Amino acid sequence: MKFSKLGLLTLLISLFILNSCKNQDGIGLGVDENNQLNGTLFADTNITLNTVPEDSVVTNGLFRTPLSYFKDPEFGVTESNIAAQLSLPGGSAYTLPTGALTIDSAILVLPYAANGFYGDSLASKFKINVHQLNEKYVSTTYYNNKQWDYNSSVLGTKSFIARSHDTLKIFNIVKGAKDTLIKVVPQVRIPIASSFIDSYLFTEAPPAYRASNLGFQSAVKGLYLTLDKTGTTGPGGNLMFTLDSAKINIYYRAVSGTTTDTSVVTLPVQAGTHMASIKHTYSAKVQAALNSTSTDGLVYLQGLAGLRAKVAFPEIQKTFASLGSDVVINRAELVVSALPGSGVPYAPAPRLTMYKYDLAKQRVRLQDAATSDPRGVNGPSYFDGFYNKKNNEYHFLVTAFVQDLIRGKTVDYGTFIAPVNPVTATTIDISPTATYAERTVTPGKNSPYRIKLNIIYTKINQ
């Protein structure tokens, strides 16, 4: 009986509470309309966007080194060649093996970088030529516009199809034991003339070449890699290699008396001593955009130190000045669309960056991307710039930048949008890229997909 009475009491209390709440809209605190904050959306499409050349970029020791011959129907032709310095085995004096030496083969190994191809791998066939440099690498800064002097004679050549994701199986030479078949990372393997190895390392080479790495490098100077324009068919593409892991493997036999031994010795590409020479020859449409004579208003963004866009907001200060001084920017987001259809068959750049110039015309991060600014401490997580395949757009959160621009706290000495390394995570990268070749076309000002700045602001009632 105790439990029955308790249940009845609970039911009566519940009915009393529910009956007292006849008007649910009356629950909560009242709002004074004079103090209410309402967010208003303003979409600024009066933004100027112009194609401009990218700055030159240092190419020493790139983690992805481009070898390119790419005939892009929209952008034009991109070429990139590679200069690389070789090193003695182990980077120090080398002693010849005992016995009579015979070179079975010498193979230049070029490992692909991750996602190491951009272009048309189905309709293209490539031919790579290897030359010897006529000038030696020195410890200095090399830019993408450096032109290298090289010998026209070909040390090695290879025709191949770009298969940057396919592993290979090769025989591994085991000294004093049976050779084994092993799987290796995706790579291009180019036969090198045995006479080159004989002349600079083996029996025909002066002892001074083997006495020190400096002596060897002064004699050899280095290798120059280029794609043969005649032998490369189809649209071509951009091949990305991990040059710090590149090497020449020399497979040889050493005969001493009645004993024959097979072995391999390696001439590695010395880490950090490889460079890329990059050249762009633009189409008439791109050249018109660069000359500001384009009739379609398209804007071109291109990696491999190619193209960027200068962006300006000419009316934004005037627009918000008309609203009065009691305006707070809650959120500002710049939306950049890729031109519909322009991502086929060549995918748009996976990430863009946005930055500005300071008074000295040096690149600095926007307030929203600079961790030195309290408003940008979370910039690496929220600034964005990644390509959204679903809606074909890039978004940038630029609230602090726009707020300062409207209030005159920052001067626009130049603001830019450009392709960038997509894998940088700890900071917002604003450097020109020579390691990614992807490109993006953005619509002109008369397109419904033109660039726009979405601003949500609050006007505080006085």
CSV table of C-alpha atoms in Angstrom, one decimal:
chain,number,residue,atom,x,y,z
A,1,MET,CA,0.0,0.0,0.0
A,2,LYS,CA,2.9,2.4,0.6
A,3,PHE,CA,4.0,2.1,-3.0
A,4,SER,CA,0.5,2.8,-4.3
A,5,LYS,CA,0.1,6.0,-2.3
A,6,LEU,CA,3.5,7.2,-3.4
A,7,GLY,CA,2.6,6.7,-7.1
A,8,LEU,CA,-0.7,8.5,-6.7
A,9,LEU,CA,1.1,11.5,-5.0
A,10,THR,CA,3.6,11.7,-7.8
A,11,LEU,CA,0.8,11.7,-10.4
A,12,LEU,CA,-1.1,14.6,-8.6
A,13,ILE,CA,2.1,16.7,-8.4
A,14,SER,CA,2.8,16.2,-12.1
A,15,LEU,CA,-0.7,17.2,-13.1
A,16,PHE,CA,-0.4,20.4,-11.0
A,17,ILE,CA,2.9,21.4,-12.6
A,18,LEU,CA,1.6,20.8,-16.2
A,19,ASN,CA,-1.6,22.7,-15.5
A,20,SER,CA,0.4,25.8,-14.3
A,21,CYS,CA,2.3,25.9,-17.7
A,22,LYS,CA,-0.6,26.7,-20.1
A,23,ASN,CA,1.4,29.2,-22.2
A,24,GLN,CA,4.7,27.5,-23.2
A,25,ASP,CA,5.9,30.7,-25.0
A,26,GLY,CA,6.0,32.5,-21.6
A,27,ILE,CA,8.8,30.2,-20.3
A,28,GLY,CA,12.2,31.9,-20.2
A,29,LEU,CA,13.5,35.4,-20.0
A,30,GLY,CA,11.9,38.2,-21.9
A,31,VAL,CA,13.8,39.9,-24.7
A,32,ASP,CA,13.9,43.7,-25.1
A,33,GLU,CA,13.7,44.4,-28.9
A,34,ASN,CA,15.8,47.5,-28.4
A,35,ASN,CA,18.7,45.3,-27.1
A,36,GLN,CA,18.2,42.3,-29.5
A,37,LEU,CA,21.3,41.4,-31.6
A,38,ASN,CA,20.4,40.3,-35.2
A,39,GLY,CA,22.9,38.9,-37.6
A,40,THR,CA,22.7,40.2,-41.2
A,41,LEU,CA,24.2,38.4,-44.2
A,42,PHE,CA,25.9,40.6,-46.8
A,43,ALA,CA,27.4,39.0,-49.9
A,44,ASP,CA,30.1,41.1,-51.5
A,45,THR,CA,30.6,40.1,-55.2
A,46,ASN,CA,32.3,43.3,-56.2
A,47,ILE,CA,35.7,41.8,-55.8
A,48,THR,CA,38.5,42.1,-58.3
A,49,LEU,CA,40.6,39.1,-59.1
A,50,ASN,CA,43.5,39.2,-61.6
A,51,THR,CA,46.0,36.6,-62.8
A,52,VAL,CA,49.6,37.5,-62.0
A,53,PRO,CA,52.9,35.5,-62.2
A,54,GLU,CA,54.1,33.6,-59.2
A,55,ASP,CA,57.4,34.6,-57.5
A,56,SER,CA,60.5,32.6,-58.2
A,57,VAL,CA,61.1,29.8,-55.7
A,58,VAL,CA,64.1,28.0,-54.3
A,59,THR,CA,64.4,24.4,-55.7
A,60,ASN,CA,67.4,23.1,-53.7
A,61,GLY,CA,66.6,19.7,-52.1
A,62,LEU,CA,62.9,19.6,-52.8
A,63,PHE,CA,61.1,16.7,-51.2
A,64,ARG,CA,59.2,16.3,-54.5
A,65,THR,CA,61.3,17.2,-57.5
A,66,PRO,CA,59.4,17.8,-60.8
A,67,LEU,CA,60.4,16.3,-64.1
A,68,SER,CA,57.9,17.7,-66.6
A,69,TYR,CA,56.7,18.0,-70.1
A,70,PHE,CA,53.0,18.8,-70.0
A,71,LYS,CA,50.9,20.2,-72.8
A,72,ASP,CA,47.9,21.5,-70.9
A,73,PRO,CA,45.3,22.6,-73.5
A,74,GLU,CA,44.1,25.4,-71.1
A,75,PHE,CA,47.3,26.7,-69.6
A,76,GLY,CA,50.0,25.9,-72.2
A,77,VAL,CA,53.3,24.0,-71.9
A,78,THR,CA,55.1,23.3,-68.6
A,79,GLU,CA,58.7,22.0,-68.6
A,80,SER,CA,60.9,21.0,-65.7
A,81,ASN,CA,64.4,19.5,-65.8
A,82,ILE,CA,66.5,18.2,-63.0
A,83,ALA,CA,70.1,18.8,-62.1
A,84,ALA,CA,71.6,16.4,-59.5
A,85,GLN,CA,75.0,15.8,-57.9
A,86,LEU,CA,76.3,12.3,-57.4
A,87,SER,CA,78.4,11.1,-54.5
A,88,LEU,CA,80.9,8.3,-54.0
A,89,PRO,CA,79.7,5.2,-52.2
A,90,GLY,CA,79.4,6.2,-48.6
A,91,GLY,CA,80.3,9.8,-49.5
A,92,SER,CA,84.1,9.1,-48.9
A,93,ALA,CA,87.1,7.6,-50.6
A,94,TYR,CA,86.4,4.4,-52.6
A,95,THR,CA,88.6,1.4,-53.0
A,96,LEU,CA,88.1,-0.8,-56.0
A,97,PRO,CA,87.1,-4.4,-55.5
A,98,THR,CA,89.8,-7.1,-55.9
A,99,GLY,CA,90.1,-8.8,-59.3
A,100,ALA,CA,89.2,-8.0,-62.9
A,101,LEU,CA,86.0,-5.9,-63.0
A,102,THR,CA,83.3,-6.2,-65.6
A,103,ILE,CA,80.2,-4.0,-65.4
A,104,ASP,CA,77.0,-6.0,-66.2
A,105,SER,CA,74.8,-2.9,-66.0
A,106,ALA,CA,74.4,0.5,-64.4
A,107,ILE,CA,70.8,1.7,-63.5
A,108,LEU,CA,69.7,5.1,-62.5
A,109,VAL,CA,66.9,4.6,-60.0
A,110,LEU,CA,64.3,7.4,-59.6
A,111,PRO,CA,61.7,6.7,-56.9
A,112,TYR,CA,58.4,8.3,-57.3
A,113,ALA,CA,57.1,10.7,-54.6
A,114,ALA,CA,53.7,10.0,-53.0
A,115,ASN,CA,51.0,10.9,-55.6
A,116,GLY,CA,53.9,11.5,-57.9
A,117,PHE,CA,52.1,12.2,-61.2
A,118,TYR,CA,49.9,15.0,-62.5
A,119,GLY,CA,48.9,14.9,-66.2
A,120,ASP,CA,47.5,12.3,-68.6
A,121,SER,CA,49.0,8.9,-67.7
A,122,LEU,CA,46.6,7.0,-70.0
A,123,ALA,CA,47.3,8.8,-73.3
A,124,SER,CA,50.9,9.7,-72.7
A,125,LYS,CA,54.2,7.9,-73.1
A,126,PHE,CA,57.4,9.4,-71.8
A,127,LYS,CA,61.1,9.3,-72.8
A,128,ILE,CA,63.7,10.4,-70.4
A,129,ASN,CA,67.2,11.4,-71.3
A,130,VAL,CA,70.2,11.6,-68.9
A,131,HIS,CA,73.1,13.9,-69.6
A,132,GLN,CA,76.2,14.9,-67.8
A,133,LEU,CA,76.5,18.4,-66.4
A,134,ASN,CA,79.1,20.8,-67.6
A,135,GLU,CA,79.0,22.9,-64.5
A,136,LYS,CA,79.4,21.7,-60.9
A,137,TYR,CA,76.9,22.3,-58.1
A,138,VAL,CA,78.1,24.8,-55.5
A,139,SER,CA,76.7,25.5,-52.1
A,140,THR,CA,74.4,28.3,-53.0
A,141,THR,CA,70.7,29.0,-53.5
A,142,TYR,CA,69.2,27.9,-56.8
A,143,TYR,CA,65.9,29.2,-58.1
A,144,ASN,CA,63.5,27.6,-60.5
A,145,ASN,CA,64.6,29.9,-63.4
A,146,LYS,CA,68.2,28.6,-63.2
A,147,GLN,CA,69.3,27.2,-66.6
A,148,TRP,CA,72.0,24.5,-66.4
A,149,ASP,CA,74.8,23.9,-68.8
A,150,TYR,CA,75.0,20.2,-69.8
A,151,ASN,CA,76.6,18.0,-72.3
A,152,SER,CA,74.4,17.1,-75.3
A,153,SER,CA,75.6,13.5,-75.3
A,154,VAL,CA,73.1,11.1,-73.8
A,155,LEU,CA,74.4,8.8,-71.0
A,156,GLY,CA,71.1,6.9,-70.7
A,157,THR,CA,67.6,6.9,-72.0
A,158,LYS,CA,64.3,5.1,-71.2
A,159,SER,CA,60.8,5.2,-72.7
A,160,PHE,CA,58.1,4.4,-70.2
A,161,ILE,CA,54.5,4.9,-69.1
A,162,ALA,CA,54.0,6.8,-65.9
A,163,ARG,CA,53.0,4.3,-63.2
A,164,SER,CA,53.6,6.2,-60.0
A,165,HIS,CA,51.6,3.8,-57.8
A,166,ASP,CA,52.9,0.4,-59.1
A,167,THR,CA,55.6,-1.4,-57.2
A,168,LEU,CA,58.2,-3.4,-59.1
A,169,LYS,CA,60.0,-6.7,-58.6
A,170,ILE,CA,63.8,-6.8,-59.2
A,171,PHE,CA,66.6,-9.1,-58.5
A,172,ASN,CA,68.6,-8.2,-55.4
A,173,ILE,CA,72.3,-9.0,-55.7
A,174,VAL,CA,73.6,-10.8,-52.6
A,175,LYS,CA,77.3,-11.0,-52.3
A,176,GLY,CA,78.4,-14.6,-51.9
A,177,ALA,CA,74.9,-16.0,-52.0
A,178,LYS,CA,72.0,-16.5,-54.5
A,179,ASP,CA,70.3,-13.5,-55.8
A,180,THR,CA,66.8,-12.9,-54.6
A,181,LEU,CA,63.6,-11.4,-56.1
A,182,ILE,CA,62.4,-8.4,-54.1
A,183,LYS,CA,59.6,-5.9,-54.4
A,184,VAL,CA,60.6,-2.2,-54.6
A,185,VAL,CA,58.7,1.1,-54.4
A,186,PRO,CA,57.3,2.7,-57.6
A,187,GLN,CA,60.2,4.0,-59.6
A,188,VAL,CA,61.7,4.6,-63.0
A,189,ARG,CA,64.9,2.7,-63.9
A,190,ILE,CA,67.1,4.1,-66.6
A,191,PRO,CA,70.1,2.2,-68.0
A,192,ILE,CA,73.3,4.2,-67.8
A,193,ALA,CA,76.3,3.7,-70.2
A,194,SER,CA,79.0,1.5,-68.7
A,195,SER,CA,81.6,3.7,-70.2
A,196,PHE,CA,80.5,6.5,-67.9
A,197,ILE,CA,81.1,4.3,-64.8
A,198,ASP,CA,84.4,3.1,-66.1
A,199,SER,CA,85.6,6.6,-66.8
A,200,TYR,CA,84.8,8.1,-63.5
A,201,LEU,CA,84.8,5.2,-60.9
A,202,PHE,CA,86.3,1.9,-62.2
A,203,THR,CA,89.5,1.0,-64.0
A,204,GLU,CA,89.7,3.8,-66.4
A,205,ALA,CA,89.2,6.5,-63.8
A,206,PRO,CA,92.2,8.3,-62.4
A,207,PRO,CA,92.9,7.4,-58.7
A,208,ALA,CA,92.2,11.0,-57.7
A,209,TYR,CA,88.5,10.6,-58.7
A,210,ARG,CA,88.2,7.8,-56.0
A,211,ALA,CA,90.4,9.4,-53.4
A,212,SER,CA,87.8,11.8,-52.1
A,213,ASN,CA,84.2,12.8,-52.7
A,214,LEU,CA,85.3,16.3,-53.6
A,215,GLY,CA,87.6,14.9,-56.3
A,216,PHE,CA,84.9,12.7,-57.7
A,217,GLN,CA,82.3,15.5,-57.8
A,218,SER,CA,84.7,17.9,-59.4
A,219,ALA,CA,85.3,15.5,-62.2
A,220,VAL,CA,81.7,14.2,-62.7
A,221,LYS,CA,79.9,17.5,-61.9
A,222,GLY,CA,76.5,15.8,-62.0
A,223,LEU,CA,73.6,14.6,-64.0
A,224,TYR,CA,71.0,16.5,-65.9
A,225,LEU,CA,67.6,14.8,-66.5
A,226,THR,CA,65.1,15.9,-69.1
A,227,LEU,CA,62.1,14.6,-71.0
A,228,ASP,CA,62.6,14.2,-74.7
A,229,LYS,CA,60.1,16.4,-76.4
A,230,THR,CA,60.0,14.3,-79.6
A,231,GLY,CA,60.0,11.0,-77.8
A,232,THR,CA,57.3,12.0,-75.3
A,233,THR,CA,53.9,11.5,-76.8
A,234,GLY,CA,50.4,12.6,-75.8
A,235,PRO,CA,49.6,15.5,-73.4
A,236,GLY,CA,52.4,14.4,-71.1
A,237,GLY,CA,52.5,15.3,-67.5
A,238,ASN,CA,54.5,16.2,-64.4
A,239,LEU,CA,56.4,13.4,-62.7
A,240,MET,CA,57.5,13.9,-59.1
A,241,PHE,CA,60.5,12.1,-57.7
A,242,THR,CA,62.1,11.7,-54.3
A,243,LEU,CA,65.6,12.7,-55.4
A,244,ASP,CA,67.2,12.2,-52.0
A,245,SER,CA,66.6,8.5,-52.6
A,246,ALA,CA,67.8,8.5,-56.2
A,247,LYS,CA,71.0,6.6,-57.1
A,248,ILE,CA,73.0,4.7,-59.7
A,249,ASN,CA,73.2,1.0,-58.9
A,250,ILE,CA,76.3,-0.5,-60.6
A,251,TYR,CA,76.0,-4.3,-61.0
A,252,TYR,CA,79.4,-5.9,-61.7
A,253,ARG,CA,81.5,-9.1,-61.7
A,254,ALA,CA,84.9,-9.4,-60.0
A,255,VAL,CA,87.0,-12.3,-61.3
A,256,SER,CA,89.9,-13.2,-59.0
A,257,GLY,CA,91.7,-16.4,-60.1
A,258,THR,CA,89.0,-19.0,-60.5
A,259,THR,CA,86.5,-17.1,-58.3
A,260,THR,CA,83.8,-14.9,-59.8
A,261,ASP,CA,81.7,-12.8,-57.5
A,262,THR,CA,78.7,-10.6,-58.5
A,263,SER,CA,78.0,-7.5,-56.4
A,264,VAL,CA,76.5,-4.0,-56.6
A,265,VAL,CA,77.9,-0.7,-55.7
A,266,THR,CA,75.8,2.5,-55.4
A,267,LEU,CA,76.5,6.1,-56.4
A,268,PRO,CA,73.8,8.1,-54.5
A,269,VAL,CA,72.4,11.5,-55.4
A,270,GLN,CA,73.8,13.6,-52.5
A,271,ALA,CA,70.9,14.8,-50.3
A,272,GLY,CA,69.9,18.4,-50.9
A,273,THR,CA,72.1,18.8,-54.0
A,274,HIS,CA,69.4,18.4,-56.6
A,275,MET,CA,67.5,21.2,-58.2
A,276,ALA,CA,64.7,21.8,-60.7
A,277,SER,CA,64.6,24.3,-63.7
A,278,ILE,CA,61.0,25.2,-64.4
A,279,LYS,CA,59.6,26.9,-67.5
A,280,HIS,CA,56.1,27.9,-68.4
A,281,THR,CA,55.0,28.8,-72.0
A,282,TYR,CA,51.4,30.0,-71.7
A,283,SER,CA,48.5,29.7,-74.0
A,284,ALA,CA,47.0,32.8,-75.7
A,285,LYS,CA,44.1,32.8,-73.2
A,286,VAL,CA,46.4,32.8,-70.2
A,287,GLN,CA,48.7,35.4,-71.7
A,288,ALA,CA,45.6,37.6,-72.3
A,289,ALA,CA,44.7,37.2,-68.6
A,290,LEU,CA,48.3,38.2,-67.6
A,291,ASN,CA,48.1,41.2,-69.9
A,292,SER,CA,44.6,42.2,-68.6
A,293,THR,CA,43.2,41.9,-72.1
A,294,SER,CA,41.1,38.9,-71.5
A,295,THR,CA,37.4,39.1,-72.6
A,296,ASP,CA,36.1,36.1,-70.5
A,297,GLY,CA,37.5,37.3,-67.1
A,298,LEU,CA,38.9,33.8,-66.2
A,299,VAL,CA,41.6,33.7,-63.6
A,300,TYR,CA,44.3,31.1,-63.6
A,301,LEU,CA,46.1,29.5,-60.6
A,302,GLN,CA,49.0,27.1,-61.2
A,303,GLY,CA,51.6,25.3,-59.1
A,304,LEU,CA,55.2,24.7,-60.0
A,305,ALA,CA,55.9,28.5,-59.4
A,306,GLY,CA,53.3,29.3,-62.1
A,307,LEU,CA,50.4,31.6,-61.5
A,308,ARG,CA,48.5,33.2,-58.6
A,309,ALA,CA,45.7,35.7,-58.3
A,310,LYS,CA,45.7,39.2,-56.8
A,311,VAL,CA,42.5,39.9,-55.0
A,312,ALA,CA,41.1,43.3,-53.9
A,313,PHE,CA,37.9,44.5,-52.1
A,314,PRO,CA,37.4,48.0,-53.5
A,315,GLU,CA,33.9,48.8,-52.1
A,316,ILE,CA,34.0,47.1,-48.7
A,317,GLN,CA,35.1,50.0,-46.6
A,318,LYS,CA,32.6,52.4,-48.3
A,319,THR,CA,29.8,49.9,-47.9
A,320,PHE,CA,30.3,49.4,-44.1
A,321,ALA,CA,31.0,53.1,-43.5
A,322,SER,CA,27.5,53.8,-44.7
A,323,LEU,CA,26.2,51.5,-41.9
A,324,GLY,CA,27.8,53.5,-39.2
A,325,SER,CA,30.4,52.7,-36.6
A,326,ASP,CA,28.3,50.4,-34.5
A,327,VAL,CA,28.9,47.3,-36.8
A,328,VAL,CA,30.5,44.1,-35.6
A,329,ILE,CA,31.7,41.4,-38.1
A,330,ASN,CA,30.6,38.1,-36.7
A,331,ARG,CA,32.0,36.0,-39.6
A,332,ALA,CA,33.6,36.6,-43.0
A,333,GLU,CA,34.2,33.8,-45.4
A,334,LEU,CA,35.7,34.1,-48.9
A,335,VAL,CA,34.4,31.6,-51.4
A,336,VAL,CA,36.4,30.8,-54.5
A,337,SER,CA,34.8,28.5,-57.1
A,338,ALA,CA,36.6,26.4,-59.7
A,339,LEU,CA,35.1,26.9,-63.2
A,340,PRO,CA,32.6,24.1,-63.8
A,341,GLY,CA,34.1,21.5,-66.1
A,342,SER,CA,37.6,22.8,-65.8
A,343,GLY,CA,38.6,20.0,-63.4
A,344,VAL,CA,38.3,17.3,-66.1
A,345,PRO,CA,40.5,15.6,-66.9
A,346,TYR,CA,43.0,17.5,-64.8
A,347,ALA,CA,41.9,17.8,-61.1
A,348,PRO,CA,41.9,21.3,-59.5
A,349,ALA,CA,44.7,22.2,-57.0
A,350,PRO,CA,44.0,20.3,-53.8
A,351,ARG,CA,44.7,23.4,-51.7
A,352,LEU,CA,45.0,27.2,-52.1
A,353,THR,CA,46.5,29.7,-49.7
A,354,MET,CA,45.7,33.3,-49.1
A,355,TYR,CA,48.2,35.9,-47.8
A,356,LYS,CA,49.0,39.6,-48.0
A,357,TYR,CA,52.0,41.9,-48.5
A,358,ASP,CA,53.4,44.1,-45.8
A,359,LEU,CA,54.8,47.5,-46.4
A,360,ALA,CA,58.1,46.0,-47.7
A,361,LYS,CA,56.2,43.8,-50.2
A,362,GLN,CA,57.0,40.7,-48.2
A,363,ARG,CA,54.5,37.9,-47.7
A,364,VAL,CA,52.8,37.7,-44.4
A,365,ARG,CA,49.9,35.7,-43.1
A,366,LEU,CA,46.4,37.1,-42.8
A,367,GLN,CA,45.3,37.9,-39.2
A,368,ASP,CA,43.1,34.8,-39.2
A,369,ALA,CA,46.0,32.5,-40.3
A,370,ALA,CA,48.8,34.0,-38.1
A,371,THR,CA,49.2,32.2,-34.8
A,372,SER,CA,51.0,35.4,-33.5
A,373,ASP,CA,47.6,37.2,-33.6
A,374,PRO,CA,45.1,36.1,-30.8
A,375,ARG,CA,42.4,35.8,-33.5
A,376,GLY,CA,44.5,33.4,-35.5
A,377,VAL,CA,45.8,31.0,-32.9
A,378,ASN,CA,43.6,28.3,-34.4
A,379,GLY,CA,44.3,29.4,-38.0
A,380,PRO,CA,45.9,26.0,-39.0
A,381,SER,CA,42.6,24.3,-38.1
A,382,TYR,CA,40.0,26.8,-39.4
A,383,PHE,CA,41.6,29.0,-42.1
A,384,ASP,CA,41.1,26.2,-44.6
A,385,GLY,CA,41.7,26.7,-48.4
A,386,PHE,CA,41.1,23.0,-49.2
A,387,TYR,CA,39.3,22.1,-52.3
A,388,ASN,CA,35.8,20.7,-51.7
A,389,LYS,CA,35.0,18.3,-54.5
A,390,LYS,CA,31.3,18.2,-53.6
A,391,ASN,CA,30.6,21.8,-54.2
A,392,ASN,CA,33.6,22.6,-56.4
A,393,GLU,CA,34.8,25.4,-54.0
A,394,TYR,CA,37.5,26.7,-51.7
A,395,HIS,CA,36.6,28.6,-48.5
A,396,PHE,CA,38.7,30.9,-46.4
A,397,LEU,CA,37.7,32.2,-43.0
A,398,VAL,CA,38.9,35.8,-43.0
A,399,THR,CA,36.8,37.5,-40.2
A,400,ALA,CA,39.7,39.3,-38.5
A,401,PHE,CA,41.2,40.4,-41.8
A,402,VAL,CA,37.9,41.9,-43.0
A,403,GLN,CA,37.2,43.6,-39.7
A,404,ASP,CA,40.6,45.3,-39.7
A,405,LEU,CA,40.2,46.2,-43.4
A,406,ILE,CA,36.8,47.9,-42.7
A,407,ARG,CA,38.1,49.8,-39.7
A,408,GLY,CA,41.2,50.9,-41.4
A,409,LYS,CA,43.5,49.0,-39.0
A,410,THR,CA,45.2,47.3,-41.9
A,411,VAL,CA,46.3,48.6,-45.3
A,412,ASP,CA,45.9,46.4,-48.3
A,413,TYR,CA,49.4,46.5,-49.9
A,414,GLY,CA,48.4,43.5,-52.0
A,415,THR,CA,46.4,40.3,-51.2
A,416,PHE,CA,46.9,37.1,-53.1
A,417,ILE,CA,45.5,33.6,-53.6
A,418,ALA,CA,47.8,30.8,-54.8
A,419,PRO,CA,48.3,27.1,-55.0
A,420,VAL,CA,50.3,25.7,-52.1
A,421,ASN,CA,51.6,22.5,-50.6
A,422,PRO,CA,48.5,20.7,-49.4
A,423,VAL,CA,50.0,18.7,-46.6
A,424,THR,CA,51.4,21.4,-44.4
A,425,ALA,CA,49.4,21.1,-41.1
A,426,THR,CA,51.1,23.0,-38.3
A,427,THR,CA,51.1,26.4,-40.0
A,428,ILE,CA,49.4,28.1,-43.0
A,429,ASP,CA,51.9,27.8,-45.8
A,430,ILE,CA,52.2,31.0,-47.9
A,431,SER,CA,55.3,30.1,-49.9
A,432,PRO,CA,55.2,29.5,-53.7
A,433,THR,CA,55.2,25.8,-54.5
A,434,ALA,CA,57.6,24.0,-56.8
A,435,THR,CA,56.5,20.6,-55.5
A,436,TYR,CA,52.9,20.4,-56.7
A,437,ALA,CA,51.8,21.0,-60.3
A,438,GLU,CA,48.0,21.1,-60.0
A,439,ARG,CA,46.1,24.1,-61.4
A,440,THR,CA,42.7,25.7,-61.0
A,441,VAL,CA,40.6,28.0,-63.3
A,442,THR,CA,38.2,30.4,-61.5
A,443,PRO,CA,35.2,32.1,-63.2
A,444,GLY,CA,35.1,35.8,-64.2
A,445,LYS,CA,33.1,38.6,-62.6
A,446,ASN,CA,30.1,38.0,-64.8
A,447,SER,CA,29.7,34.3,-63.9
A,448,PRO,CA,27.2,33.1,-61.2
A,449,TYR,CA,30.2,31.2,-59.8
A,450,ARG,CA,32.4,34.3,-59.3
A,451,ILE,CA,34.3,34.9,-56.2
A,452,LYS,CA,32.3,36.3,-53.3
A,453,LEU,CA,32.8,37.4,-49.7
A,454,ASN,CA,30.0,36.3,-47.3
A,455,ILE,CA,29.8,38.6,-44.3
A,456,ILE,CA,27.6,38.1,-41.3
A,457,TYR,CA,27.5,41.3,-39.2
A,458,THR,CA,25.6,42.7,-36.3
A,459,LYS,CA,24.5,46.3,-36.0
A,460,ILE,CA,24.4,47.2,-32.4
A,461,ASN,CA,21.4,49.5,-31.5
A,462,GLN,CA,22.4,52.5,-29.5
